[in-house]
PDB file of C-alpha atoms in Angstrom:
ATOM      1  CA  GLY E  16       4.539  16.772  52.688  1.00 79.00           C
ATOM      2  CA  MET E  17       6.342  18.557  51.084  1.00 81.00           C
ATOM      3  CA  ALA E  18       9.557  16.524  50.253  1.00 80.00           C
ATOM      4  CA  LEU E  19       6.855  14.035  49.022  1.00 82.00           C
ATOM      5  CA  GLU E  20       5.154  16.249  46.646  1.00 86.00           C
ATOM      6  CA  ALA E  21       8.682  18.061  44.951  1.00 82.00           C
ATOM      7  CA  GLY E  22       9.543  14.333  44.624  1.00 85.00           C
ATOM      8  CA  MET E  23       6.088  13.764  42.813  1.00 87.00           C
ATOM      9  CA  ALA E  24       6.502  17.060  40.384  1.00 89.00           C
ATOM     10  CA  GLU E  25       9.862  16.057  39.277  1.00 90.00           C
ATOM     11  CA  VAL E  26       8.553  12.628  38.244  1.00 89.00           C
ATOM     12  CA  VAL E  27       5.628  14.198  36.434  1.00 90.00           C
ATOM     13  CA  LEU E  28       8.219  16.305  34.484  1.00 91.00           C
ATOM     14  CA  GLU E  29      10.560  13.619  33.490  1.00 91.00           C
ATOM     15  CA  MET E  30       7.718  11.671  32.317  1.00 90.00           C
ATOM     16  CA  GLN E  31       6.453  14.233  29.820  1.00 90.00           C
ATOM     17  CA  ALA E  32       9.675  14.511  28.789  1.00 91.00           C
ATOM     18  CA  GLY E  33       9.755  10.821  28.495  1.00 89.00           C
ATOM     19  CA  LEU E  34       6.558  11.379  26.473  1.00 88.00           C
ATOM     20  CA  THR E  35       7.820  14.168  24.692  1.00 88.00           C
ATOM     21  CA  ARG E  36      10.992  12.283  23.182  1.00 89.00           C
ATOM     22  CA  ARG E  37       8.480   9.516  22.321  1.00 86.00           C
ATOM     23  CA  ARG E  38       6.235  11.706  20.026  1.00 85.00           C
ATOM     24  CA  GLU E  39       9.581  13.358  18.230  1.00 89.00           C
ATOM     25  CA  GLN E  40      10.547   9.621  17.560  1.00 87.00           C
ATOM     26  CA  GLN E  41       7.329   9.143  16.174  1.00 83.00           C
ATOM     27  CA  GLN E  42       7.196  11.839  13.977  1.00 85.00           C
ATOM     28  CA  LYS E  43      10.396  11.352  12.576  1.00 87.00           C
ATOM     29  CA  LEU E  44       9.680   7.602  11.829  1.00 83.00           C
ATOM     30  CA  VAL E  45       6.087   8.806   9.954  1.00 83.00           C
ATOM     31  CA  GLN E  46       8.320  11.692   7.951  1.00 88.00           C
ATOM     32  CA  SER E  47      11.074   9.236   7.020  1.00 87.00           C
ATOM     33  CA  TRP E  48       8.170   6.790   6.020  1.00 85.00           C
ATOM     34  CA  LEU E  49       6.649   9.643   3.893  1.00 86.00           C
ATOM     35  CA  ALA E  50      10.005  10.569   2.033  1.00 91.00           C
ATOM     36  CA  GLN E  51      10.064   6.566   1.261  1.00 90.00           C
ATOM     37  CA  HIS E  52       7.176   6.592  -0.654  1.00 90.00           C
ATOM     38  CA  GLN E  53       8.833   9.458  -2.450  1.00 92.00           C
ATOM     39  CA  VAL E  54      11.949   6.966  -3.503  1.00 92.00           C
ATOM     40  CA  ILE E  55       9.347   4.452  -4.455  1.00 92.00           C
ATOM     41  CA  LYS E  56       7.020   6.738  -6.206  1.00 92.00           C
ATOM     42  CA  CYS E  57      10.522   8.234  -8.210  1.00 94.00           C
ATOM     43  CA  GLU E  58      11.776   4.424  -8.772  1.00 92.00           C
ATOM     44  CA  LEU E  59       8.560   3.877 -10.538  1.00 91.00           C
ATOM     45  CA  ARG E  60       8.677   6.446 -13.005  1.00 92.00           C
ATOM     46  CA  ARG E  61      12.542   5.319 -13.587  1.00 90.00           C
ATOM     47  CA  LEU E  62      11.115   2.072 -14.436  1.00 89.00           C
ATOM     48  CA  LEU E  63       8.473   3.102 -16.713  1.00 88.00           C
ATOM     49  CA  GLN E  64      10.874   4.936 -18.718  1.00 86.00           C
ATOM     50  CA  MET E  65      13.164   2.269 -19.137  1.00 83.00           C
ATOM     51  CA  ALA E  66       9.800  -0.262 -20.304  1.00 82.00           C
ATOM     52  CA  ALA E  67       9.253   2.535 -22.581  1.00 81.00           C
ATOM     53  CA  GLY E  68      12.514   2.838 -24.156  1.00 76.00           C
ATOM     54  CA  ALA E  69      12.908  -1.018 -23.899  1.00 66.00           C
ATOM     55  CA  GLY E  70       9.768  -0.953 -25.921  1.00 63.00           C
ATOM     56  CA  ILE E  71      11.179   1.571 -28.755  1.00 62.00           C
ATOM     57  CA  GLY E  72      14.823  -0.150 -29.234  1.00 60.00           C
ATOM     58  CA  GLY E  73      14.129  -3.625 -28.473  1.00 58.00           C
ATOM     59  CA  GLY E  74      17.260  -5.336 -27.097  1.00 62.00           C
ATOM     60  CA  VAL E  75      18.123  -8.005 -24.577  1.00 63.00           C
ATOM     61  CA  VAL E  76      19.973  -6.110 -22.474  1.00 65.00           C
ATOM     62  CA  THR E  77      17.574  -3.417 -22.067  1.00 78.00           C
ATOM     63  CA  VAL E  78      14.673  -5.998 -21.406  1.00 81.00           C
ATOM     64  CA  THR E  79      16.841  -8.146 -18.833  1.00 82.00           C
ATOM     65  CA  LYS E  80      17.804  -5.112 -16.784  1.00 85.00           C
ATOM     66  CA  LEU E  81      14.358  -3.992 -16.804  1.00 86.00           C
ATOM     67  CA  GLU E  82      13.386  -7.476 -15.610  1.00 87.00           C
ATOM     68  CA  ALA E  83      16.392  -7.129 -12.885  1.00 88.00           C
ATOM     69  CA  GLY E  84      14.904  -3.232 -11.670  1.00 90.00           C
ATOM     70  CA  PHE E  85      11.543  -4.530 -10.916  1.00 90.00           C
ATOM     71  CA  ARG E  86      12.882  -7.478  -8.957  1.00 90.00           C
ATOM     72  CA  GLU E  87      14.670  -5.227  -6.695  1.00 92.00           C
ATOM     73  CA  TYR E  88      11.718  -2.518  -6.918  1.00 92.00           C
ATOM     74  CA  GLY E  89       9.568  -5.310  -5.277  1.00 91.00           C
ATOM     75  CA  GLU E  90      11.789  -6.750  -2.680  1.00 90.00           C
ATOM     76  CA  LEU E  91      11.743  -2.185  -1.896  1.00 90.00           C
ATOM     77  CA  LEU E  92       8.321  -2.556  -1.515  1.00 89.00           C
ATOM     78  CA  GLU E  93       7.727  -5.861  -0.141  1.00 89.00           C
ATOM     79  CA  GLU E  94      10.206  -4.703   2.741  1.00 89.00           C
ATOM     80  CA  HIS E  95       8.305  -1.324   3.239  1.00 89.00           C
ATOM     81  CA  GLU E  96       4.940  -2.694   3.081  1.00 88.00           C
ATOM     82  CA  ALA E  97       6.098  -5.591   6.222  1.00 88.00           C
ATOM     83  CA  VAL E  98       7.322  -2.474   8.432  1.00 86.00           C
ATOM     84  CA  GLU E  99       4.052  -0.731   7.836  1.00 85.00           C
ATOM     85  CA  GLU E 100       2.073  -3.535   8.984  1.00 85.00           C
ATOM     86  CA  LEU E 101       3.730  -4.490  11.509  1.00 87.00           C
ATOM     87  CA  LEU E 102       5.134  -1.162  13.361  1.00 85.00           C
ATOM     88  CA  LEU E 103       4.231   1.608  11.917  1.00 84.00           C
ATOM     89  CA  PHE E 104      -0.028   0.819  11.572  1.00 84.00           C
ATOM     90  CA  PRO E 105      -0.139  -0.478  15.005  1.00 85.00           C
ATOM     91  CA  MET E 106       1.699   2.687  16.101  1.00 84.00           C
ATOM     92  CA  LEU E 107      -0.647   4.809  14.144  1.00 82.00           C
ATOM     93  CA  THR E 108      -3.963   2.892  15.529  1.00 83.00           C
ATOM     94  CA  GLU E 109      -2.552   3.599  19.003  1.00 84.00           C
ATOM     95  CA  LEU E 110      -2.010   6.835  18.598  1.00 82.00           C
ATOM     96  CA  PHE E 111      -4.849   8.321  17.002  1.00 83.00           C
ATOM     97  CA  PRO E 112      -7.597   5.649  18.434  1.00 85.00           C
ATOM     98  CA  HIS E 113     -10.312   8.137  17.940  1.00 86.00           C
ATOM     99  CA  ALA E 114      -9.372   8.205  14.285  1.00 82.00           C
ATOM    100  CA  ALA E 115      -8.926   4.222  14.380  1.00 79.00           C
ATOM    101  CA  ALA E 116     -12.355   4.085  12.119  1.00 82.00           C
ATOM    102  CA  ALA E 117     -10.555   6.832   9.246  1.00 82.00           C
ATOM    103  CA  LEU E 118      -7.251   4.726   8.992  1.00 79.00           C
ATOM    104  CA  GLU E 119      -8.950   1.735   8.679  1.00 80.00           C
ATOM    105  CA  PRO E 120      -9.467   1.784   5.141  1.00 80.00           C
ATOM    106  CA  VAL E 121      -6.143   3.205   4.936  1.00 76.00           C
ATOM    107  CA  LEU E 122      -4.292   0.725   6.910  1.00 76.00           C
ATOM    108  CA  ASP E 123      -6.064  -2.235   5.228  1.00 78.00           C
ATOM    109  CA  PRO E 124      -3.396  -5.070   4.650  1.00 75.00           C
ATOM    110  CA  GLU E 125      -5.800  -5.954   2.031  1.00 82.00           C
ATOM    111  CA  ARG E 126      -4.574  -3.051  -0.189  1.00 81.00           C
ATOM    112  CA  HIS E 127      -0.771  -4.419  -0.565  1.00 82.00           C
ATOM    113  CA  ARG E 128      -2.344  -7.616  -1.183  1.00 84.00           C
ATOM    114  CA  SER E 129      -3.944  -6.136  -4.243  1.00 84.00           C
ATOM    115  CA  VAL E 130      -0.928  -3.846  -5.082  1.00 84.00           C
ATOM    116  CA  ASN E 131       0.883  -7.413  -4.774  1.00 85.00           C
ATOM    117  CA  ALA E 132      -0.878  -9.341  -6.617  1.00 88.00           C
ATOM    118  CA  LEU E 133      -0.363  -6.630  -9.826  1.00 87.00           C
ATOM    119  CA  ARG E 134       3.261  -6.435  -8.768  1.00 88.00           C
ATOM    120  CA  HIS E 135       3.432 -10.259  -9.617  1.00 88.00           C
ATOM    121  CA  ARG E 136       1.614 -10.152 -12.501  1.00 89.00           C
ATOM    122  CA  VAL E 137       4.206  -8.095 -14.320  1.00 88.00           C
ATOM    123  CA  SER E 138       7.067  -9.501 -12.749  1.00 87.00           C
ATOM    124  CA  SER E 139       5.998 -12.363 -14.627  1.00 88.00           C
ATOM    125  CA  LEU E 140       5.480 -11.042 -17.731  1.00 86.00           C
ATOM    126  CA  LEU E 141       8.975  -9.494 -17.929  1.00 85.00           C
ATOM    127  CA  GLN E 142      10.249 -13.061 -16.875  1.00 85.00           C
ATOM    128  CA  GLN E 143       8.495 -14.122 -20.139  1.00 85.00           C
ATOM    129  CA  LEU E 144       9.392 -11.317 -21.815  1.00 82.00           C
ATOM    130  CA  SER E 145      13.288 -11.433 -21.177  1.00 79.00           C
ATOM    131  CA  ASN E 146      13.118 -15.381 -21.945  1.00 81.00           C
ATOM    132  CA  ARG E 147      11.595 -15.181 -24.883  1.00 80.00           C
ATOM    133  CA  HIS E 148      14.042 -12.178 -25.953  1.00 74.00           C
ATOM    134  CA  THR E 149      16.955 -14.872 -24.950  1.00 75.00           C
ATOM    135  CA  ALA E 150      15.446 -17.114 -26.572  1.00 75.00           C
ATOM    136  CA  GLY E 151      14.905 -14.987 -30.184  1.00 69.00           C
ATOM    137  CA  GLU E 152      18.863 -13.905 -29.257  1.00 59.00           C
ATOM    138  CA  ALA E 153      19.236 -17.539 -29.638  1.00 54.00           C
ATOM    139  CA  VAL E 154      17.842 -18.943 -32.860  1.00 51.00           C
ATOM    140  CA  GLY E 155      18.716 -15.495 -34.455  1.00 48.00           C
ATOM    141  CA  ARG E 156      16.422 -13.741 -36.442  1.00 48.00           C
ATOM    142  CA  CYS E 157      13.783 -14.286 -38.809  1.00 49.00           C
ATOM    143  CA  GLU E 158      13.990 -15.391 -42.532  1.00 49.00           C
ATOM    144  CA  GLY E 159      14.975 -12.530 -45.096  1.00 50.00           C
ATOM    145  CA  GLY E 160      15.974 -10.121 -42.199  1.00 48.00           C
ATOM    146  CA  GLN E 161      12.754  -8.942 -41.436  1.00 48.00           C
ATOM    147  CA  ASP E 162      11.557  -9.008 -37.774  1.00 49.00           C
ATOM    148  CA  MET E 163       7.533 -10.143 -37.435  1.00 46.00           C
TER     149      MET E 163
END
């Protein structure tokens, strides 16, 4: 009896240690994820500043750079959202089943889809702007050297 009980106690302790390790890993994952949101916001601010500059200074280089930057930003965002939908959201729902109802609107993939729709619109506008700038450069300025 005693040996069996001692063996059981050891198994229980191992299980608890394993659960603690898993919880720590999950916390680290969530924290690094939240940190990535800061990176995404910072990158968006940088692009907005670049866009403001492009409006004032004009020039093909800035518009082309802005378009490329926004495309990279889009790729980063898409990757981030994919991991959220495939790994993070299911994990959170599993970890906090009692909070599933509260989490649902936050973890709704529809939110990602609306963000993506907006992102694609901005992307296509930038593409058009870039094309127009490139075409404008090739054709040269308007008659009389005045911009429209």
